[in-house]
Amino acid sequence: MSALLEVRGVAKRFRGLLAVDHVSLTVNDGEIFAVIGPNGAGKTTLFNLIAGVYAPEAGEIAFAGERIDGAAPDAICRRGLARTFQIVRPFPHLSVLDNAIVGALLHEHDVDKARAAAGDVLRRLELWDKRAQKAGSLTLPDRKRLEVARALATHPRLLLLDEVMAGLRPTETDRMVAVLKDLNRHENMTIVLIEHVMRAVMALANRIHVLHHGATIAEGPPEVVTRDPRVIESYLGQADHAVGALG
Ligand SMILES: Nc1ncnc2c1ncn2[C@@H]1O[C@H](COP(=O)(O)OP(=O)(O)OP(=O)(O)O)[C@@H](O)[C@H]1O
């Protein structure tokens, strides 16, 4: 397996607080890689560094062998690295289809082709029947799926998913897990997900990276990481997470 994303010793500080403390990780082509950790551990800030929202104060980030740290978010997205946001942000007054078209137009300047590509993505995410609905009127599970659809419409090689299971019921979580597994298996989509829903992490991830106070405390296959005493103490020991992880 070859490395698609390499993060080497990145750091980011907010007013003296080291939110990401010299973190390194490598995500291989075709892998599903999870980043977990307690609230405030630095997971979203790490995504923001990878996606170009912030430039790291230390370290380097390479995507497909080329440095991307310090590049603008749209330039990084154009290279094939798409992300969703923890707080879903579709354009509420646009239809579901138009939201997906906006994503597709990043690579495809022909509007008809962008529309066709957006339609493919909406069918895959089971949103085609709702294509004419305003995004703002969707239920939470549908908004979460639209967020993934918008990222996918940009035609990425790597998807960064920030808590796409949050607030979903178990059956809706299972649906999202099935969609992501299908994308990974049939499109060879590499996926990095931040996720608190351990049932989904265990069902999806090849490897898990654990952050605590901005720093890495463990990394490895799910069955190893979830037995690591430091991970149990800092994160999985919290009742909410233990149920899903160990049940
Ligand atoms: N823009 C910002 N300005 C100041 N502090 C910030 C900013 N963004 C994040 N932080 C702080 O950095 C730390 C890491 O936050 P971050 O959102 O990356 O954690 P997280 O692991 O994603 O948490 P959660 O699971 O709650 O989403 C926290 O202490 C947070 O308060």
Coordinates of C-alpha atoms and ligand atoms in Angstrom, one line a residue:
M1 CA 0.0 0.0 0.0
S2 CA 1.3 3.5 -0.8
A3 CA 0.9 6.6 1.4
L4 CA -1.8 9.0 0.1
L5 CA -1.7 11.4 3.0
E6 CA 1.4 12.0 5.2
V7 CA 1.2 14.3 8.2
R8 CA 4.6 14.9 9.8
G9 CA 4.9 16.6 13.2
V10 CA 2.2 19.2 12.6
A11 CA 1.5 21.7 15.4
K12 CA -1.1 24.5 15.9
R13 CA -1.6 26.7 18.8
F14 CA -4.5 29.0 19.8
R15 CA -3.5 31.8 22.2
G16 CA -0.9 29.6 23.9
L17 CA -3.0 26.4 23.9
L18 CA -1.3 23.7 21.9
A19 CA -4.4 22.3 20.1
V20 CA -2.4 20.0 17.9
D21 CA 0.9 18.9 19.4
H22 CA 3.3 17.6 16.8
V23 CA 1.1 14.9 15.3
S24 CA 2.3 12.5 12.7
L25 CA 0.2 10.0 10.8
T26 CA 0.2 8.3 7.4
V27 CA -3.0 7.2 5.6
N28 CA -2.6 4.7 2.8
D29 CA -4.4 4.7 -0.5
G30 CA -7.7 2.8 -0.1
E31 CA -7.7 2.8 3.6
I32 CA -10.4 3.8 6.1
F33 CA -8.7 5.6 8.9
A34 CA -10.4 6.9 12.1
V35 CA -9.3 9.8 14.4
I36 CA -10.9 9.5 17.8
G37 CA -10.4 11.2 21.2
P38 CA -12.2 13.2 23.8
N39 CA -13.9 16.6 23.2
G40 CA -11.2 19.2 22.6
A41 CA -8.5 16.6 21.8
G42 CA -7.6 18.5 18.6
K43 CA -9.3 16.3 16.0
T44 CA -11.1 19.1 14.1
T45 CA -8.1 21.3 14.2
L46 CA -6.0 18.5 12.7
F47 CA -8.6 18.3 9.9
N48 CA -8.4 22.1 9.5
L49 CA -4.6 21.8 9.1
I50 CA -4.9 19.1 6.5
A51 CA -7.7 20.9 4.6
G52 CA -5.8 24.2 4.5
V53 CA -8.0 26.2 6.9
Y54 CA -4.9 26.8 9.0
A55 CA -1.2 26.6 8.1
P56 CA 0.7 24.4 10.6
E57 CA 3.2 26.2 12.8
A58 CA 5.5 23.2 12.6
G59 CA 5.7 20.1 10.5
E60 CA 4.6 19.2 6.9
I61 CA 1.7 17.7 5.2
A62 CA 1.9 15.8 1.8
F63 CA -0.9 14.6 -0.3
A64 CA -0.2 12.2 -3.1
G65 CA 3.5 12.9 -2.7
E66 CA 3.2 16.7 -2.9
R67 CA 3.4 19.3 -0.1
I68 CA 0.0 20.9 0.7
D69 CA 0.7 22.6 4.0
G70 CA 0.1 26.3 3.7
A71 CA -2.0 25.9 0.5
A72 CA -5.5 27.4 0.3
P73 CA -8.5 25.2 1.0
D74 CA -9.8 25.4 -2.6
A75 CA -6.4 24.5 -4.0
I76 CA -6.2 21.5 -1.7
C77 CA -9.8 20.5 -2.6
R78 CA -8.9 20.8 -6.3
R79 CA -6.1 18.3 -5.8
G80 CA -8.6 15.7 -4.6
L81 CA -8.9 16.2 -0.9
A82 CA -12.5 16.9 0.2
R83 CA -13.9 17.4 3.7
T84 CA -17.2 17.7 5.5
F85 CA -17.9 20.0 8.4
Q86 CA -18.9 19.0 11.9
I87 CA -21.7 21.6 11.7
V88 CA -23.3 20.7 8.4
R89 CA -23.3 23.7 6.0
P90 CA -25.3 23.1 2.8
F91 CA -26.6 26.2 1.1
P92 CA -30.1 26.1 2.7
H93 CA -32.0 28.0 0.0
L94 CA -30.6 25.9 -2.9
S95 CA -32.1 22.6 -3.9
V96 CA -30.4 19.3 -3.0
L97 CA -29.4 18.9 -6.6
D98 CA -28.0 22.4 -6.9
N99 CA -26.0 21.9 -3.7
A100 CA -24.3 18.9 -5.3
I101 CA -23.8 20.7 -8.6
V102 CA -21.9 23.4 -6.7
G103 CA -19.4 20.7 -5.6
A104 CA -19.2 19.1 -9.0
L105 CA -18.4 22.5 -10.7
L106 CA -15.1 22.5 -8.9
H107 CA -13.7 20.1 -11.5
E108 CA -16.3 20.2 -14.3
H109 CA -16.9 23.5 -16.0
D110 CA -19.6 22.2 -18.3
V111 CA -22.9 22.7 -16.3
D112 CA -24.7 19.7 -18.0
K113 CA -21.8 17.4 -17.1
A114 CA -21.7 18.8 -13.6
R115 CA -25.4 18.1 -13.3
A116 CA -24.9 14.5 -14.4
A117 CA -22.1 14.0 -12.0
A118 CA -24.1 15.5 -9.1
G119 CA -27.0 13.2 -10.0
D120 CA -24.7 10.1 -9.8
V121 CA -23.5 11.2 -6.4
L122 CA -27.1 11.9 -5.1
R123 CA -28.2 8.4 -6.3
R124 CA -25.3 6.8 -4.4
L125 CA -26.2 8.7 -1.2
E126 CA -29.9 7.8 -1.7
L127 CA -30.9 11.5 -2.1
W128 CA -32.1 11.5 -5.7
D129 CA -35.8 11.4 -4.8
K130 CA -35.2 14.6 -2.7
R131 CA -33.2 16.4 -5.4
A132 CA -35.8 19.2 -5.8
Q133 CA -36.2 19.8 -2.0
K134 CA -34.5 22.9 -0.5
A135 CA -31.5 21.7 1.5
G136 CA -32.7 23.7 4.5
S137 CA -35.8 21.6 4.8
L138 CA -34.0 18.3 5.0
T139 CA -34.0 16.1 8.2
L140 CA -30.6 15.8 10.0
P141 CA -29.8 12.3 8.5
D142 CA -30.5 13.7 5.0
R143 CA -28.4 16.8 5.7
K144 CA -25.5 14.6 6.8
R145 CA -25.8 12.6 3.6
L146 CA -26.0 15.8 1.5
E147 CA -22.8 17.0 3.2
V148 CA -21.1 13.8 2.1
A149 CA -22.6 14.1 -1.3
R150 CA -21.3 17.7 -1.7
A151 CA -17.8 16.6 -0.7
L152 CA -18.0 13.5 -3.1
A153 CA -19.2 15.7 -6.0
T154 CA -15.8 17.5 -5.9
H155 CA -14.4 14.1 -7.2
P156 CA -12.0 13.5 -4.4
R157 CA -9.3 10.8 -3.9
L158 CA -9.5 11.3 -0.1
L159 CA -12.6 12.2 1.9
L160 CA -12.2 13.8 5.4
L161 CA -15.5 13.2 7.3
D162 CA -16.0 15.2 10.5
E163 CA -18.6 13.4 12.7
V164 CA -21.0 12.4 10.0
M165 CA -22.8 10.0 12.3
A166 CA -23.4 12.5 15.1
G167 CA -27.1 12.7 16.0
L168 CA -28.1 9.8 13.8
R169 CA -30.2 6.9 15.1
P170 CA -28.6 3.4 15.0
T171 CA -30.5 2.4 11.8
E172 CA -29.4 5.7 10.1
T173 CA -25.8 5.1 11.3
D174 CA -25.9 1.7 9.7
R175 CA -27.1 3.2 6.4
M176 CA -24.2 5.7 6.5
V177 CA -21.7 2.9 7.4
A178 CA -23.0 0.9 4.4
V179 CA -22.7 3.9 2.0
L180 CA -19.1 4.6 3.2
K181 CA -18.1 0.9 2.9
D182 CA -19.5 0.7 -0.6
L183 CA -17.6 3.9 -1.6
N184 CA -14.4 2.5 -0.2
R185 CA -14.8 -1.0 -1.8
H186 CA -16.2 -0.1 -5.2
E187 CA -14.6 3.3 -5.8
N188 CA -11.4 2.7 -3.8
M189 CA -12.2 5.9 -1.9
T190 CA -9.7 6.6 0.9
I191 CA -11.6 7.9 4.0
V192 CA -10.4 9.6 7.1
L193 CA -13.1 10.0 9.7
I194 CA -13.4 11.8 13.0
E195 CA -16.0 10.0 14.9
H196 CA -17.4 9.6 18.4
V197 CA -19.8 6.8 17.4
M198 CA -17.6 3.8 18.2
R199 CA -20.0 1.3 16.6
A200 CA -19.4 3.0 13.3
V201 CA -15.6 3.3 13.9
M202 CA -15.4 -0.4 14.7
A203 CA -17.4 -1.3 11.6
L204 CA -15.4 0.9 9.2
A205 CA -11.8 1.6 10.3
N206 CA -8.7 -0.4 9.3
R207 CA -6.7 1.7 11.7
I208 CA -7.5 4.2 14.5
H209 CA -5.4 7.2 15.6
V210 CA -6.1 8.5 19.1
L211 CA -5.6 12.1 20.2
H212 CA -5.7 13.4 23.7
H213 CA -4.8 17.1 24.6
G214 CA -3.6 17.5 21.0
A215 CA -1.1 14.7 21.1
T216 CA -1.1 11.1 19.8
I217 CA -1.6 8.5 22.5
A218 CA -2.2 5.4 20.4
E219 CA -2.5 4.2 16.8
G220 CA -3.2 0.8 15.4
P221 CA -5.9 -1.7 14.4
P222 CA -9.2 -1.3 16.2
E223 CA -8.9 -4.4 18.3
V224 CA -5.5 -3.3 19.6
V225 CA -6.3 0.4 20.2
T226 CA -9.6 -0.3 22.0
R227 CA -7.7 -2.5 24.5
D228 CA -5.0 0.1 25.1
P229 CA -5.2 1.2 28.8
R230 CA -4.4 4.8 28.0
V231 CA -7.2 4.9 25.4
I232 CA -9.6 3.3 27.8
E233 CA -8.6 5.7 30.6
S234 CA -8.8 8.9 28.5
Y235 CA -11.7 8.2 26.2
L236 CA -13.4 4.8 26.0
G237 CA -13.8 4.7 29.8
Q238 CA -16.4 7.4 29.4
A239 CA -19.7 5.5 29.5
D240 CA -21.1 6.8 26.2
H241 CA -18.2 5.5 24.2
A242 CA -17.6 2.2 26.0
V243 CA -21.0 0.9 25.2
G244 CA -20.5 1.0 21.5
A245 CA -16.8 0.1 21.5
L246 CA -16.9 -2.9 23.6
G247 CA -20.4 -4.1 23.3
Ligands
LIG1 N1 -10.5 28.9 16.4 C1 -10.2 28.6 17.7 N2 -9.8 29.5 18.6 C2 -9.4 29.2 19.8 N3 -9.3 27.9 20.3 C3 -9.7 27.0 19.5 C4 -10.2 27.2 18.2 N4 -10.5 26.0 17.6 C5 -10.2 25.1 18.5 N5 -9.8 25.6 19.7 C6 -9.4 24.9 20.9 O1 -8.5 23.9 20.5 C7 -8.7 22.7 21.2 C8 -9.0 21.6 20.2 O2 -10.2 21.8 19.6 P1 -10.8 20.9 18.5 O3 -12.1 21.5 18.0 O4 -9.8 20.6 17.4 O5 -11.1 19.5 19.3 P2 -11.9 18.2 18.8 O6 -11.1 17.1 19.2 O7 -12.3 18.3 17.4 O8 -13.2 18.3 19.8 P3 -14.7 17.8 19.6 O9 -14.7 16.3 19.7 O10 -15.4 18.5 20.7 O11 -15.2 18.3 18.2 C9 -9.9 23.0 22.1 O12 -9.3 23.3 23.4 C10 -10.6 24.1 21.5 O13 -11.2 24.9 22.5

